[in-house]
Short mmCIF file of C-alpha atoms in Angstrom, two decimals:
data_model
loop_
_atom_site.label_atom_id
_atom_site.label_comp_id
_atom_site.label_asym_id
_atom_site.label_seq_id
_atom_site.Cartn_x
_atom_site.Cartn_y
_atom_site.Cartn_z
CA MET L 1 276.87 326.30 179.83
CA SER L 2 278.52 323.31 181.46
CA LEU L 3 277.04 320.07 180.19
CA LEU L 4 276.60 318.68 183.69
CA SER L 5 275.25 321.83 185.33
CA LEU L 6 272.12 321.07 187.29
CA GLY L 7 268.74 322.73 187.32
CA ARG L 8 269.01 324.91 184.21
CA GLY L 9 265.80 325.44 182.30
CA LEU L 10 263.35 323.86 184.69
CA GLY L 11 260.80 326.64 184.29
CA SER L 12 257.98 326.06 186.78
CA ALA L 13 259.77 323.00 188.15
CA ALA L 14 262.49 325.22 189.58
CA MET L 15 259.85 326.80 191.80
CA HIS L 16 259.43 323.54 193.72
CA ILE L 17 262.02 322.63 196.34
CA ASN L 18 261.63 318.89 195.75
CA ALA L 19 261.29 319.13 191.99
CA PRO L 20 263.44 316.77 189.91
CA ARG L 21 266.55 318.35 188.43
CA PRO L 22 267.92 317.53 184.97
CA VAL L 23 271.40 316.16 184.37
CA PHE L 24 271.66 318.72 181.58
CA SER L 25 269.34 321.33 180.13
CA TYR L 26 269.84 323.64 177.16
CA ILE L 27 267.39 326.54 176.76
CA THR L 28 267.81 329.15 174.05
CA ALA L 29 265.85 331.74 176.06
CA LYS L 30 268.63 331.55 178.67
CA GLY L 31 271.32 332.12 176.07
CA ASP L 32 272.16 328.48 175.42
CA THR L 33 272.83 326.94 172.03
CA ILE L 34 271.10 323.62 171.43
CA PRO L 35 273.93 321.16 170.67
CA ALA L 36 273.71 318.79 167.74
CA THR L 37 274.88 315.88 169.90
CA VAL L 38 275.47 315.02 173.54
CA PRO L 39 277.85 312.07 173.94
CA LEU L 40 276.95 309.27 176.28
CA SER L 41 280.29 309.75 178.05
CA ALA L 42 279.01 313.09 179.38
CA VAL L 43 276.02 311.44 181.04
CA GLY L 44 277.07 307.94 182.04
CA ASN L 45 275.25 304.66 181.69
CA ILE L 46 271.54 305.16 180.97
CA THR L 47 269.01 302.60 182.14
CA GLU L 48 266.08 304.98 182.48
CA GLY L 49 265.37 308.64 181.97
CA THR L 50 263.08 311.49 180.95
CA ILE L 51 263.59 313.68 177.88
CA VAL L 52 261.94 317.09 177.53
CA VAL L 53 262.00 318.92 174.20
CA GLU L 54 260.43 322.24 173.24
CA TYR L 55 260.19 323.13 169.58
CA ARG L 56 258.33 325.13 166.97
CA ASP L 57 257.31 323.81 163.56
CA ASP L 58 255.97 326.32 161.06
CA ASN L 59 254.98 323.54 158.66
CA PRO L 60 253.73 320.57 160.72
CA ARG L 61 251.55 319.26 157.88
CA SER L 62 254.40 318.79 155.44
CA SER L 63 254.16 316.61 152.34
CA SER L 64 257.67 315.79 151.14
CA ASP L 65 259.96 312.77 151.25
CA GLY L 66 261.99 311.35 154.11
CA TYR L 67 262.15 311.82 157.86
CA GLN L 68 263.32 314.60 160.17
CA ASN L 69 264.81 313.72 163.53
CA ILE L 70 263.62 315.83 166.48
CA PHE L 71 265.58 313.80 169.02
CA TYR L 72 267.24 310.42 169.01
CA LEU L 73 268.95 308.47 171.78
CA GLY L 74 270.40 305.15 170.76
CA THR L 75 272.83 303.11 168.73
CA SER L 76 273.60 303.32 165.04
CA GLY L 77 270.62 302.31 162.97
CA SER L 78 267.42 301.61 164.87
CA SER L 79 268.08 298.45 166.89
CA ASN L 80 268.05 300.19 170.31
CA GLN L 81 266.62 303.68 170.60
CA VAL L 82 264.35 306.25 172.20
CA ALA L 83 263.31 308.58 169.39
CA LEU L 84 260.89 311.22 168.15
CA VAL L 85 260.92 311.61 164.38
CA LYS L 86 258.78 313.64 161.98
CA TYR L 87 257.61 311.71 158.93
CA MET L 88 257.78 314.18 156.07
CA ALA L 89 255.20 312.48 153.82
CA ASN L 90 252.33 313.50 156.11
CA GLY L 91 253.88 315.33 159.07
CA GLU L 92 253.07 312.60 161.58
CA LEU L 93 255.17 312.39 164.75
CA LEU L 94 256.67 308.93 165.20
CA PHE L 95 257.33 307.96 168.83
CA ARG L 96 259.56 304.91 169.34
CA VAL L 97 261.19 302.98 172.19
CA THR L 98 262.99 299.98 170.67
CA ARG L 99 265.04 297.05 171.94
CA ASN L 100 266.97 294.83 169.52
CA ASN L 101 264.83 295.93 166.55
CA THR L 102 261.54 295.30 168.42
CA HIS L 103 259.37 298.35 169.12
CA TYR L 104 258.04 298.36 172.68
CA LEU L 105 256.54 301.81 172.38
CA LYS L 106 255.40 302.56 168.85
CA PHE L 107 252.75 305.05 167.83
CA ASP L 108 252.28 307.82 165.31
CA TYR L 109 250.53 311.11 166.05
CA LYS L 110 248.75 313.08 163.36
CA PRO L 111 250.09 316.59 162.68
CA ASP L 112 246.65 318.10 163.35
CA ALA L 113 247.66 318.05 167.02
CA ILE L 114 250.47 320.54 166.30
CA VAL L 115 249.53 324.21 165.83
CA PRO L 116 251.69 325.80 163.10
CA GLY L 117 254.08 328.45 164.33
CA ARG L 118 253.38 327.77 168.02
CA THR L 119 255.86 326.28 170.46
CA ASN L 120 255.14 322.70 171.58
CA ARG L 121 256.52 320.79 174.56
CA ILE L 122 256.94 317.03 174.71
CA ALA L 123 258.13 314.95 177.67
CA LEU L 124 258.91 311.23 177.39
CA SER L 125 259.90 309.07 180.38
CA PHE L 126 261.19 305.53 180.02
CA LYS L 127 262.24 302.68 182.28
CA ALA L 128 261.65 298.95 182.67
CA GLY L 129 258.07 298.80 183.85
CA GLY L 130 256.65 301.81 182.09
CA VAL L 131 256.83 304.54 179.45
CA ALA L 132 254.82 307.80 179.44
CA VAL L 133 254.54 310.52 176.80
CA ALA L 134 252.93 313.96 177.25
CA LEU L 135 252.30 316.65 174.64
CA ASN L 136 251.62 320.22 175.77
CA GLY L 137 250.49 319.17 179.23
CA ILE L 138 248.38 316.18 178.17
CA VAL L 139 249.47 312.55 178.63
CA ILE L 140 248.91 311.03 175.20
CA ALA L 141 250.48 307.57 175.65
CA THR L 142 251.56 305.03 178.24
CA HIS L 143 253.10 301.57 177.95
CA ASN L 144 253.76 299.02 180.68
CA THR L 145 256.68 297.28 178.95
CA ASN L 146 259.38 295.67 181.10
CA LEU L 147 261.98 295.81 178.33
CA MET L 148 264.17 298.82 177.55
CA PRO L 149 266.79 299.34 174.84
CA ALA L 150 269.82 297.11 175.42
CA SER L 151 272.29 300.01 175.12
CA PHE L 152 272.65 303.65 174.06
CA ALA L 153 276.13 303.62 172.57
CA ASP L 154 275.77 306.76 170.44
CA GLY L 155 274.26 309.15 173.01
CA PHE L 156 271.89 311.96 171.95
CA ASP L 157 271.29 313.44 168.49
CA ILE L 158 269.15 316.60 168.61
CA GLY L 159 267.50 317.79 165.41
CA GLN L 160 270.03 315.91 163.32
CA LEU L 161 269.78 313.39 160.50
CA ALA L 162 267.23 310.68 161.08
CA GLN L 163 267.81 307.25 159.62
CA GLY L 164 267.29 307.80 155.89
CA GLY L 165 266.11 311.32 156.60
CA ASN L 166 266.92 314.97 157.07
CA ILE L 167 267.84 317.57 159.66
CA PHE L 168 264.80 318.92 161.51
CA ALA L 169 263.54 322.07 159.80
CA GLY L 170 261.85 323.52 162.89
CA ASP L 171 263.39 325.43 165.80
CA ILE L 172 264.31 323.53 168.98
CA SER L 173 264.33 325.91 171.95
CA GLU L 174 264.88 323.47 174.84
CA PHE L 175 266.37 320.04 175.32
CA SER L 176 266.66 318.57 178.82
CA PHE L 177 267.50 315.14 180.17
CA TYR L 178 266.74 313.63 183.59
CA ASP L 179 268.47 310.38 184.55
CA LYS L 180 265.29 309.07 186.20
CA ALA L 181 261.98 308.06 184.69
CA LEU L 182 259.76 310.70 186.24
CA SER L 183 256.17 310.07 187.31
CA VAL L 184 253.24 310.57 184.96
CA HIS L 185 252.35 313.66 187.01
CA ASP L 186 255.82 315.15 186.49
CA VAL L 187 255.83 314.23 182.80
CA ARG L 188 252.52 316.03 182.34
CA ARG L 189 253.75 319.05 184.31
CA LEU L 190 257.07 319.34 182.48
CA SER L 191 255.29 319.28 179.12
CA ARG L 192 252.72 321.90 180.10
CA LYS L 193 252.18 324.63 177.52
CA THR L 194 249.40 327.17 177.93
CA ASP L 195 250.03 329.64 175.11
CA ILE L 196 248.68 327.68 172.14
CA VAL L 197 246.88 330.94 171.33
CA ASP L 198 247.09 334.41 172.83
CA ALA L 199 244.49 334.75 175.59
CA GLU L 200 243.32 337.41 178.01
CA PHE L 201 241.82 335.98 181.20
CA SER L 202 238.72 337.40 182.87
CA ALA L 203 237.59 336.13 186.26
CA ALA L 204 234.10 337.49 185.49
CA ARG L 205 233.70 335.22 182.43
CA ASP L 206 232.00 331.79 182.42
CA ILE L 207 232.58 329.33 179.58
CA ILE L 208 230.26 326.43 178.76
CA ALA L 209 231.80 323.71 176.59
CA PHE L 210 229.59 321.62 174.30
CA MET L 211 231.13 318.25 173.41
CA GLY L 212 229.85 315.34 171.34
CA GLN L 213 228.53 314.77 167.85
CA SER L 214 225.77 316.02 165.53
CA ASN L 215 223.06 316.94 168.04
CA SER L 216 225.69 318.78 170.07
CA LEU L 217 226.68 320.65 166.93
CA GLY L 218 223.01 321.17 166.12
CA ASP L 219 220.99 320.29 163.05
CA GLY L 220 218.04 322.62 163.49
CA SER L 221 216.80 325.13 160.94
CA LEU L 222 218.57 328.47 161.25
CA VAL L 223 215.40 330.37 160.35
CA GLU L 224 213.88 329.07 163.60
CA ALA L 225 216.77 330.31 165.76
CA PRO L 226 215.46 332.58 168.55
CA SER L 227 216.72 336.05 169.36
CA TYR L 228 218.82 336.28 172.52
CA THR L 229 218.16 338.68 175.37
CA HIS L 230 221.72 338.95 176.65
CA ALA L 231 225.09 339.78 175.09
CA ILE L 232 226.32 336.20 175.04
CA LYS L 233 229.73 335.39 173.57
CA LEU L 234 231.48 332.68 171.56
CA LEU L 235 234.93 331.10 171.67
CA SER L 236 234.94 329.36 168.30
CA LYS L 237 236.94 326.36 167.09
CA ASP L 238 239.36 328.89 165.68
CA LEU L 239 240.66 329.68 169.15
CA SER L 240 242.97 332.39 167.81
CA GLN L 241 239.91 334.61 167.25
CA GLY L 242 239.43 334.94 171.00
CA ILE L 243 236.13 335.96 172.57
CA GLU L 244 233.58 337.05 169.92
CA ASN L 245 229.91 337.95 169.90
CA TYR L 246 227.73 334.83 169.70
CA ILE L 247 226.18 333.99 166.36
CA ASP L 248 224.39 330.94 164.94
CA PRO L 249 225.63 328.59 163.62
CA TYR L 250 228.19 328.28 166.40
CA GLY L 251 229.93 325.00 165.55
CA TYR L 252 231.71 325.90 162.31
CA ALA L 253 235.04 327.70 161.94
CA ALA L 254 236.83 328.07 158.62
CA ASN L 255 240.28 327.69 160.20
CA PRO L 256 239.92 325.55 163.32
CA THR L 257 242.92 325.42 165.63
CA PHE L 258 242.62 321.61 165.64
CA ALA L 259 241.42 320.01 162.41
CA ASN L 260 240.28 316.95 164.39
CA LEU L 261 237.24 319.02 165.43
CA PHE L 262 236.44 320.40 161.98
CA ASN L 263 233.10 319.99 160.20
CA SER L 264 233.25 321.35 156.66
CA THR L 265 229.51 322.07 156.63
CA ASN L 266 227.62 322.86 159.78
CA ASN L 267 225.33 325.76 158.97
CA LYS L 268 222.61 324.62 161.33
CA PHE L 269 221.07 325.78 164.60
CA SER L 270 222.20 324.40 167.99
CA TYR L 271 221.12 324.90 171.59
CA GLY L 272 224.44 326.59 172.51
CA GLY L 273 223.00 330.09 172.37
CA VAL L 274 219.82 329.10 174.22
CA VAL L 275 221.85 327.60 177.06
CA CYS L 276 224.23 330.54 177.40
CA ASP L 277 221.45 333.14 177.18
CA ALA L 278 219.45 331.43 179.94
CA VAL L 279 222.50 330.92 182.16
CA MET L 280 223.60 334.55 181.77
CA GLY L 281 220.09 335.69 182.62
CA ILE L 282 220.35 333.88 185.96
CA THR L 283 223.98 334.55 186.87
CA GLY L 284 224.42 338.01 185.37
CA ARG L 285 227.94 337.01 184.32
CA GLU L 286 229.40 337.09 180.82
CA THR L 287 228.69 333.64 179.38
CA VAL L 288 230.57 332.09 176.46
CA ALA L 289 229.72 329.07 174.28
CA LEU L 290 232.63 326.80 173.36
CA PRO L 291 231.98 324.15 170.65
CA VAL L 292 234.25 321.11 171.14
CA ASN L 293 232.38 318.68 168.91
CA MET L 294 232.48 316.75 165.66
CA GLY L 295 229.59 315.22 163.76
CA GLY L 296 229.44 311.47 163.12
CA THR L 297 231.87 310.49 165.88
CA GLY L 298 231.44 307.51 168.20
CA LEU L 299 232.73 307.36 171.77
CA VAL L 300 233.90 303.76 171.93
CA ASP L 301 235.46 303.59 168.46
CA PRO L 302 239.21 304.35 168.86
CA ALA L 303 239.18 306.12 165.50
CA ASN L 304 236.91 308.78 167.02
CA TRP L 305 236.98 309.57 170.77
CA GLY L 306 238.36 306.32 172.14
CA VAL L 307 241.78 304.99 173.10
CA ILE L 308 243.97 303.18 170.57
CA SER L 309 245.85 300.06 171.72
CA GLU L 310 247.73 298.70 168.74
CA VAL L 311 250.42 297.12 170.94
CA THR L 312 249.85 294.94 174.00
CA GLY L 313 250.08 297.03 177.15
CA GLN L 314 250.02 300.33 175.23
CA SER L 315 247.34 303.03 175.35
CA VAL L 316 247.37 306.07 173.07
CA MET L 317 244.93 308.96 173.35
CA ASN L 318 243.09 309.60 170.11
CA GLU L 319 244.03 312.89 168.44
CA ARG L 320 240.40 314.06 168.65
CA SER L 321 240.35 313.58 172.41
CA TYR L 322 243.68 315.40 172.62
CA ALA L 323 242.27 318.28 170.56
CA ALA L 324 239.17 318.45 172.75
CA ILE L 325 241.05 318.44 176.04
CA LYS L 326 243.61 320.94 174.75
CA THR L 327 240.70 323.15 173.67
CA LEU L 328 239.23 322.94 177.19
CA GLN L 329 242.61 323.80 178.72
CA THR L 330 242.99 326.73 176.34
CA ALA L 331 239.51 327.98 177.24
CA GLN L 332 240.62 328.14 180.87
CA GLN L 333 243.12 330.80 179.80
CA PHE L 334 240.13 333.01 178.87
CA GLY L 335 237.85 332.45 181.86
CA ASN L 336 236.14 330.03 184.23
CA LEU L 337 235.12 326.71 182.67
CA LYS L 338 231.65 326.54 184.17
CA ALA L 339 230.45 323.24 182.69
CA VAL L 340 231.10 320.58 180.07
CA VAL L 341 227.98 319.32 178.27
CA TRP L 342 228.43 315.88 176.64
CA HIS L 343 225.79 314.95 174.02
CA GLN L 344 226.64 311.87 172.02
CA GLY L 345 225.80 308.19 171.50
CA GLU L 346 224.04 308.05 168.14
CA THR L 347 227.00 306.57 166.26
CA ASP L 348 227.68 304.03 169.01
CA ALA L 349 224.02 302.96 168.90
CA ALA L 350 224.23 302.49 165.13
CA SER L 351 227.31 300.27 165.48
CA GLY L 352 225.79 298.11 168.23
CA VAL L 353 227.84 299.21 171.24
CA SER L 354 226.28 297.89 174.44
CA GLY L 355 225.09 300.25 177.14
CA ALA L 356 227.49 298.70 179.66
CA ASN L 357 230.47 299.17 177.35
CA TYR L 358 229.40 302.73 176.58
CA ALA L 359 229.13 303.62 180.27
CA SER L 360 232.53 302.09 181.04
CA VAL L 361 234.29 304.05 178.29
CA LEU L 362 232.43 307.23 179.25
CA THR L 363 233.71 306.90 182.82
CA ASP L 364 237.27 306.56 181.55
CA PHE L 365 236.78 309.55 179.23
CA TYR L 366 235.43 311.74 182.01
CA ASN L 367 238.35 310.69 184.21
CA VAL L 368 240.75 311.98 181.55
CA ILE L 369 238.87 315.27 181.26
CA ARG L 370 238.92 315.81 185.03
CA ARG L 371 242.59 314.88 185.25
CA HIS L 372 243.51 317.65 182.82
CA VAL L 373 241.02 320.47 183.54
CA GLY L 374 240.03 319.93 187.17
CA ASN L 375 236.69 319.24 188.87
CA VAL L 376 234.55 321.02 186.30
CA PRO L 377 230.84 320.06 186.41
CA ILE L 378 229.84 317.64 183.65
CA ILE L 379 226.37 317.19 182.18
CA THR L 380 225.49 314.07 180.19
CA ILE L 381 222.62 314.37 177.71
CA ALA L 382 220.73 311.09 177.43
CA LEU L 383 219.54 310.30 173.90
CA HIS L 384 216.10 311.35 172.71
CA ASP L 385 213.43 308.90 171.52
CA GLU L 386 214.70 306.12 169.26
CA PRO L 387 214.46 306.74 165.48
CA PRO L 388 212.28 304.31 163.50
CA SER L 389 215.20 302.28 162.11
CA GLY L 390 218.95 301.97 161.71
CA TYR L 391 220.01 301.68 165.35
CA LEU L 392 220.94 298.44 167.08
CA THR L 393 221.39 299.56 170.69
CA TRP L 394 219.79 303.02 170.95
CA ASN L 395 217.56 302.18 173.91
CA ASP L 396 220.35 300.28 175.66
CA ILE L 397 222.71 303.28 175.47
CA GLN L 398 219.92 305.70 176.39
CA THR L 399 219.13 303.62 179.49
CA ALA L 400 222.81 303.52 180.45
CA GLN L 401 223.08 307.30 180.04
CA LYS L 402 220.00 307.98 182.17
CA ALA L 403 221.38 305.78 184.96
CA PHE L 404 224.96 307.05 184.64
CA THR L 405 226.55 308.36 187.83
CA TYR L 406 229.75 310.32 188.26
CA PRO L 407 231.01 312.88 190.80
CA ASN L 408 229.87 316.48 190.25
CA HIS L 409 227.71 315.34 187.37
CA THR L 410 224.11 315.65 186.19
CA VAL L 411 222.07 313.75 183.59
CA VAL L 412 219.62 315.67 181.40
CA SER L 413 217.29 313.49 179.32
CA ALA L 414 216.32 314.46 175.78
CA GLU L 415 213.37 312.04 175.85
CA GLY L 416 210.23 313.59 174.45
CA LYS L 417 212.06 316.40 172.67
CA GLU L 418 210.86 316.98 169.12
CA ALA L 419 212.88 315.29 166.38
CA GLN L 420 212.95 316.23 162.73
CA SER L 421 210.31 314.59 160.55
CA GLY L 422 212.01 312.08 158.27
CA ASN L 423 215.37 312.58 160.00
CA GLU L 424 214.58 311.40 163.51
CA THR L 425 218.27 311.00 164.39
CA HIS L 426 218.42 314.78 164.82
CA LEU L 427 216.37 317.07 167.01
CA SER L 428 214.40 319.86 165.39
CA ALA L 429 214.95 323.50 166.28
CA THR L 430 211.99 323.26 168.67
CA GLY L 431 213.49 320.18 170.32
CA LEU L 432 216.90 321.85 170.63
CA ILE L 433 215.37 325.00 172.18
CA ASP L 434 213.42 322.93 174.72
CA LEU L 435 216.48 320.84 175.56
CA GLY L 436 218.63 323.96 175.87
CA GLY L 437 216.34 325.25 178.60
CA ASP L 438 216.71 321.99 180.53
CA ILE L 439 220.51 322.11 180.18
CA ALA L 440 220.60 325.68 181.48
CA ASP L 441 218.49 324.66 184.47
CA ALA L 442 220.92 321.84 185.25
CA ILE L 443 223.94 324.16 185.02
CA THR L 444 222.46 326.85 187.25
CA ALA L 445 221.00 324.36 189.74
#
């Protein structure tokens, strides 16, 4: 193809009359060969832009030496650059926007976000005043820097040698460049990827997602699990298994699609089956439980569900939040996402997070969910009665949860539900069954 041909490889963007058009676009599915380099002389002076790359990596969790360049725009060395590099020691993706050896966008993304053998799409826009990065349809980072690289003398390297590194071992199937920094909306749209797993959609199928930590996973005795009246289903954390028959325990999968949501031992009873069985009894529609949870994880802590800001003006979505939202998006390829149930707060209470801070972060978190999966109803579970010891702000967070307001949202209180004797942090099977009935009522109301 001609280097300067317009509009090649836009995919869904080409369907929109006013959609941005790339300066160049190479797509192997259209018969193109991805070039090793694109000289700056073919593009002209670059002061801003958007790069879109689609690639497959069969071994994202590599453990060897050196670096592999996925794309690199800049000068010799690393003084001025826009780059995405794979760090071979642990498979992390290194995102960089650098001016005169100072990183203005700098963050690393764990390889657990990349599904082996599946195609991934990344879009990165940059200009003075803002940088945005999206992975598979989810905005994972923004930066409000006013400084861009001073020059791009060497043009583009695509899948070639990184500084002190190696040629990228994966397969790059698209590389496109726009000479404008596109909006966050366009960046998210151009990176959209819906086939993380193979899915068959059914309009007659409702999916209920259960998010949060240990009480969302469930810690009740399996021998006390009830029998279910209806043929409820499960979409497990191993999304590649598709829709299965529901079975307790529901929160464990030996090979989760995203390791950020993996609990190595979770052979306990949850309320997921109780909720789905009651909802299906009322609606008559196939109802599926979707676990999107991880024990021992706090909301406000950036190492768990929160946002990481290592650099002034920079926000990076935690890999667990990415995994959760990508799981919700993937579920929408199977059926209707009927509700998201959020049950969490124990870890934040143990670490002394205030109720006001918790509520503020929860609002931001719900905003991100809605931005990526639409106006799905959300149910917040307020904490049950405070355990005897070990929690600094349990009642404060519980009070904030009970008073929490948000559009298309309901609060269900776990107050008074039976806790385990000697382990009052966790609800008993009886408490989980009772709470499950209340959650089902809220969903169907």
